[in-house]
């Protein structure tokens, strides 16, 4: 039986990004040989639309580039992602780097100036708190090595 993995829908080619596009990665078919995908898009699962205004983390809130506080939607999306992980007994996630939901080592700095800083998205944080190992699209070799152990 293949290992289940939580994966950002946009990495699989689904047009769930804020701008209605995706972040499809070329390794999808290779990953499908190893994993059963469980797709998530926490922002859409939290009630936000496609397209939507881009948002960034500002201290303990998530604010859109129009100044709207969308923390509630992001928190709900993270909660739903965690529920899916728990229900499926998922131990691994592959999530899009730098997103305020899915980022795992970098996020935008909150000034909408395209500057990234160390940090993690809201969903990544919730998943890690429950022991899910979160990787990003630049760490696919590490992820595959970890699963082979
Ligand atoms: Fe992709 Fe995550 Fe953003 Fe959804 S919330 S579009 S899955 S990075």
PDB file of C-alpha atoms and ligand atoms in Angstrom:
ATOM      1  CA  UNK A   1       0.000   0.000   0.000  1.00  0.00           C
ATOM      2  CA  UNK A   2       1.285   3.460  -0.867  1.00  0.00           C
ATOM      3  CA  UNK A   3       1.949   6.070   1.797  1.00  0.00           C
ATOM      4  CA  UNK A   4      -0.670   8.808   1.960  1.00  0.00           C
ATOM      5  CA  UNK A   5       0.577  12.357   1.637  1.00  0.00           C
ATOM      6  CA  UNK A   6      -1.154  15.682   2.039  1.00  0.00           C
ATOM      7  CA  UNK A   7      -0.244  17.811  -0.965  1.00  0.00           C
ATOM      8  CA  UNK A   8      -0.989  21.394  -2.005  1.00  0.00           C
ATOM      9  CA  UNK A   9      -3.561  21.281  -4.791  1.00  0.00           C
ATOM     10  CA  UNK A  10      -1.725  24.028  -6.696  1.00  0.00           C
ATOM     11  CA  UNK A  11       1.438  21.859  -6.854  1.00  0.00           C
ATOM     12  CA  UNK A  12      -0.681  19.234  -8.636  1.00  0.00           C
ATOM     13  CA  UNK A  13      -1.814  21.686 -11.312  1.00  0.00           C
ATOM     14  CA  UNK A  14      -5.123  22.729  -9.779  1.00  0.00           C
ATOM     15  CA  UNK A  15      -5.875  26.398 -10.365  1.00  0.00           C
ATOM     16  CA  UNK A  16      -6.357  27.267  -6.696  1.00  0.00           C
ATOM     17  CA  UNK A  17      -3.828  30.104  -6.414  1.00  0.00           C
ATOM     18  CA  UNK A  18      -4.942  33.595  -5.476  1.00  0.00           C
ATOM     19  CA  UNK A  19      -4.590  34.608  -9.138  1.00  0.00           C
ATOM     20  CA  UNK A  20      -6.494  31.625 -10.498  1.00  0.00           C
ATOM     21  CA  UNK A  21      -3.324  29.875 -11.660  1.00  0.00           C
ATOM     22  CA  UNK A  22      -1.298  26.953 -10.312  1.00  0.00           C
ATOM     23  CA  UNK A  23       2.242  25.979  -9.296  1.00  0.00           C
ATOM     24  CA  UNK A  24       2.416  22.562 -10.962  1.00  0.00           C
ATOM     25  CA  UNK A  25       5.683  20.734 -10.384  1.00  0.00           C
ATOM     26  CA  UNK A  26       7.313  18.348 -12.856  1.00  0.00           C
ATOM     27  CA  UNK A  27       7.818  15.592 -10.264  1.00  0.00           C
ATOM     28  CA  UNK A  28       4.100  14.772  -9.888  1.00  0.00           C
ATOM     29  CA  UNK A  29       4.167  11.477 -11.799  1.00  0.00           C
ATOM     30  CA  UNK A  30       7.316  10.326  -9.946  1.00  0.00           C
ATOM     31  CA  UNK A  31       5.662  11.158  -6.624  1.00  0.00           C
ATOM     32  CA  UNK A  32       2.488   9.317  -7.599  1.00  0.00           C
ATOM     33  CA  UNK A  33       4.519   6.099  -7.847  1.00  0.00           C
ATOM     34  CA  UNK A  34       5.293   6.391  -4.144  1.00  0.00           C
ATOM     35  CA  UNK A  35       2.344   8.233  -2.608  1.00  0.00           C
ATOM     36  CA  UNK A  36      -1.425   8.324  -2.537  1.00  0.00           C
ATOM     37  CA  UNK A  37      -2.222  12.021  -2.842  1.00  0.00           C
ATOM     38  CA  UNK A  38      -4.706  13.759  -0.589  1.00  0.00           C
ATOM     39  CA  UNK A  39      -5.132  17.220  -2.106  1.00  0.00           C
ATOM     40  CA  UNK A  40      -5.765  20.260   0.032  1.00  0.00           C
ATOM     41  CA  UNK A  41      -6.026  23.989  -0.553  1.00  0.00           C
ATOM     42  CA  UNK A  42      -6.419  25.485   2.911  1.00  0.00           C
ATOM     43  CA  UNK A  43      -7.362  28.949   1.640  1.00  0.00           C
ATOM     44  CA  UNK A  44     -10.242  27.634  -0.459  1.00  0.00           C
ATOM     45  CA  UNK A  45     -11.205  25.174   2.308  1.00  0.00           C
ATOM     46  CA  UNK A  46     -11.369  28.163   4.657  1.00  0.00           C
ATOM     47  CA  UNK A  47     -13.939  29.858   2.435  1.00  0.00           C
ATOM     48  CA  UNK A  48     -11.841  32.152   0.250  1.00  0.00           C
ATOM     49  CA  UNK A  49     -12.587  32.483  -3.450  1.00  0.00           C
ATOM     50  CA  UNK A  50     -10.531  31.894  -6.591  1.00  0.00           C
ATOM     51  CA  UNK A  51      -9.276  34.373  -7.560  1.00  0.00           C
ATOM     52  CA  UNK A  52      -8.739  36.308  -4.326  1.00  0.00           C
ATOM     53  CA  UNK A  53      -6.557  39.135  -3.138  1.00  0.00           C
ATOM     54  CA  UNK A  54      -3.071  38.020  -2.093  1.00  0.00           C
ATOM     55  CA  UNK A  55      -2.501  38.074   1.650  1.00  0.00           C
ATOM     56  CA  UNK A  56       0.514  38.037   3.924  1.00  0.00           C
ATOM     57  CA  UNK A  57       1.240  37.269   7.565  1.00  0.00           C
ATOM     58  CA  UNK A  58       1.497  40.393   9.730  1.00  0.00           C
ATOM     59  CA  UNK A  59       2.414  39.395  13.282  1.00  0.00           C
ATOM     60  CA  UNK A  60      -0.421  37.093  14.410  1.00  0.00           C
ATOM     61  CA  UNK A  61      -2.865  38.093  11.646  1.00  0.00           C
ATOM     62  CA  UNK A  62      -3.280  37.482   7.926  1.00  0.00           C
ATOM     63  CA  UNK A  63      -4.060  40.647   6.009  1.00  0.00           C
ATOM     64  CA  UNK A  64      -4.918  41.021   2.318  1.00  0.00           C
ATOM     65  CA  UNK A  65      -3.245  43.564   0.087  1.00  0.00           C
ATOM     66  CA  UNK A  66      -6.495  45.547   0.399  1.00  0.00           C
ATOM     67  CA  UNK A  67      -6.130  45.682   4.180  1.00  0.00           C
ATOM     68  CA  UNK A  68      -8.815  43.097   4.921  1.00  0.00           C
ATOM     69  CA  UNK A  69      -8.281  40.805   7.902  1.00  0.00           C
ATOM     70  CA  UNK A  70      -8.682  37.249   6.589  1.00  0.00           C
ATOM     71  CA  UNK A  71      -7.209  35.501   9.645  1.00  0.00           C
ATOM     72  CA  UNK A  72     -10.485  33.699  10.359  1.00  0.00           C
ATOM     73  CA  UNK A  73     -10.548  32.056   6.910  1.00  0.00           C
ATOM     74  CA  UNK A  74      -6.891  31.016   7.133  1.00  0.00           C
ATOM     75  CA  UNK A  75      -7.351  29.542  10.592  1.00  0.00           C
ATOM     76  CA  UNK A  76     -10.433  27.618   9.431  1.00  0.00           C
ATOM     77  CA  UNK A  77      -8.544  26.280   6.397  1.00  0.00           C
ATOM     78  CA  UNK A  78      -5.699  25.115   8.634  1.00  0.00           C
ATOM     79  CA  UNK A  79      -8.164  23.428  10.974  1.00  0.00           C
ATOM     80  CA  UNK A  80      -9.824  21.599   8.076  1.00  0.00           C
ATOM     81  CA  UNK A  81      -6.448  20.518   6.665  1.00  0.00           C
ATOM     82  CA  UNK A  82      -5.499  19.111  10.054  1.00  0.00           C
ATOM     83  CA  UNK A  83      -8.816  17.251  10.307  1.00  0.00           C
ATOM     84  CA  UNK A  84      -8.124  15.628   6.925  1.00  0.00           C
ATOM     85  CA  UNK A  85      -4.600  14.682   8.013  1.00  0.00           C
ATOM     86  CA  UNK A  86      -5.871  13.113  11.246  1.00  0.00           C
ATOM     87  CA  UNK A  87      -8.724  11.253   9.546  1.00  0.00           C
ATOM     88  CA  UNK A  88      -6.286   9.750   7.029  1.00  0.00           C
ATOM     89  CA  UNK A  89      -3.515   9.165   9.609  1.00  0.00           C
ATOM     90  CA  UNK A  90      -1.155  11.194   7.453  1.00  0.00           C
ATOM     91  CA  UNK A  91       2.464  11.627   8.524  1.00  0.00           C
ATOM     92  CA  UNK A  92       3.853  13.572   5.525  1.00  0.00           C
ATOM     93  CA  UNK A  93       2.875  16.725   3.669  1.00  0.00           C
ATOM     94  CA  UNK A  94       4.274  18.402   0.570  1.00  0.00           C
ATOM     95  CA  UNK A  95       3.168  22.014   0.612  1.00  0.00           C
ATOM     96  CA  UNK A  96       3.911  25.080  -1.503  1.00  0.00           C
ATOM     97  CA  UNK A  97       6.783  27.117  -0.141  1.00  0.00           C
ATOM     98  CA  UNK A  98       6.286  30.786   0.846  1.00  0.00           C
ATOM     99  CA  UNK A  99       2.488  30.716   1.010  1.00  0.00           C
ATOM    100  CA  UNK A 100       0.935  32.240   4.160  1.00  0.00           C
ATOM    101  CA  UNK A 101      -0.917  28.923   4.533  1.00  0.00           C
ATOM    102  CA  UNK A 102       1.445  26.322   3.091  1.00  0.00           C
ATOM    103  CA  UNK A 103       4.958  27.830   3.459  1.00  0.00           C
ATOM    104  CA  UNK A 104       7.339  25.695   5.510  1.00  0.00           C
ATOM    105  CA  UNK A 105      10.602  27.628   5.775  1.00  0.00           C
ATOM    106  CA  UNK A 106       9.900  30.993   4.141  1.00  0.00           C
ATOM    107  CA  UNK A 107       6.978  33.427   4.039  1.00  0.00           C
ATOM    108  CA  UNK A 108       6.529  36.932   2.639  1.00  0.00           C
ATOM    109  CA  UNK A 109       7.400  39.589   5.174  1.00  0.00           C
ATOM    110  CA  UNK A 110       3.971  41.251   5.401  1.00  0.00           C
ATOM    111  CA  UNK A 111       4.855  44.405   3.463  1.00  0.00           C
ATOM    112  CA  UNK A 112       3.731  43.207  -0.003  1.00  0.00           C
ATOM    113  CA  UNK A 113       7.166  44.088  -1.342  1.00  0.00           C
ATOM    114  CA  UNK A 114       8.039  40.563  -2.529  1.00  0.00           C
ATOM    115  CA  UNK A 115      10.507  40.118   0.314  1.00  0.00           C
ATOM    116  CA  UNK A 116      10.703  36.720   2.025  1.00  0.00           C
ATOM    117  CA  UNK A 117      11.751  35.953   5.567  1.00  0.00           C
ATOM    118  CA  UNK A 118      12.118  32.767   7.618  1.00  0.00           C
ATOM    119  CA  UNK A 119       8.784  31.475   8.796  1.00  0.00           C
ATOM    120  CA  UNK A 120       5.963  29.047   8.188  1.00  0.00           C
ATOM    121  CA  UNK A 121       2.368  29.296   7.047  1.00  0.00           C
ATOM    122  CA  UNK A 122      -0.634  28.822   9.326  1.00  0.00           C
ATOM    123  CA  UNK A 123      -1.526  25.365   7.997  1.00  0.00           C
ATOM    124  CA  UNK A 124       2.071  24.145   8.148  1.00  0.00           C
ATOM    125  CA  UNK A 125       2.299  25.268  11.764  1.00  0.00           C
ATOM    126  CA  UNK A 126      -0.882  23.388  12.751  1.00  0.00           C
ATOM    127  CA  UNK A 127       0.230  20.237  10.966  1.00  0.00           C
ATOM    128  CA  UNK A 128       3.695  20.316  12.531  1.00  0.00           C
ATOM    129  CA  UNK A 129       2.204  20.805  15.992  1.00  0.00           C
ATOM    130  CA  UNK A 130       0.489  17.441  15.478  1.00  0.00           C
ATOM    131  CA  UNK A 131       3.650  15.712  14.245  1.00  0.00           C
ATOM    132  CA  UNK A 132       3.101  15.840  10.477  1.00  0.00           C
ATOM    133  CA  UNK A 133       6.427  16.273   8.642  1.00  0.00           C
ATOM    134  CA  UNK A 134       6.020  19.127   6.168  1.00  0.00           C
ATOM    135  CA  UNK A 135       8.245  19.420   3.087  1.00  0.00           C
ATOM    136  CA  UNK A 136       8.174  21.917   0.240  1.00  0.00           C
ATOM    137  CA  UNK A 137       8.684  21.572  -3.510  1.00  0.00           C
ATOM    138  CA  UNK A 138      12.437  22.214  -3.141  1.00  0.00           C
ATOM    139  CA  UNK A 139      12.818  19.238  -0.797  1.00  0.00           C
ATOM    140  CA  UNK A 140      11.413  16.389  -2.862  1.00  0.00           C
ATOM    141  CA  UNK A 141      14.618  14.319  -2.674  1.00  0.00           C
ATOM    142  CA  UNK A 142      14.658  14.666   1.132  1.00  0.00           C
ATOM    143  CA  UNK A 143      10.984  13.662   1.254  1.00  0.00           C
ATOM    144  CA  UNK A 144      11.600  10.545  -0.842  1.00  0.00           C
ATOM    145  CA  UNK A 145      14.626   9.612   1.274  1.00  0.00           C
ATOM    146  CA  UNK A 146      12.555   9.966   4.432  1.00  0.00           C
ATOM    147  CA  UNK A 147       9.814   7.675   3.138  1.00  0.00           C
ATOM    148  CA  UNK A 148      12.352   5.004   2.131  1.00  0.00           C
ATOM    149  CA  UNK A 149      13.749   4.843   5.702  1.00  0.00           C
TER     150      UNK A 149
HETATM  151 FE1  LIG B   1      -1.593  26.368  -3.056  1.00  0.00          FE
HETATM  152 FE2  LIG B   1      -1.676  26.293  -0.404  1.00  0.00          FE
HETATM  153 FE3  LIG B   1      -2.119  28.575  -1.700  1.00  0.00          FE
HETATM  154 FE4  LIG B   1      -3.937  26.651  -1.828  1.00  0.00          FE
HETATM  155  S1  LIG B   1      -3.331  27.757   0.005  1.00  0.00           S
HETATM  156  S2  LIG B   1      -3.175  27.854  -3.556  1.00  0.00           S
HETATM  157  S3  LIG B   1      -2.653  24.852  -1.818  1.00  0.00           S
HETATM  158  S4  LIG B   1      -0.212  27.427  -1.658  1.00  0.00           S
END
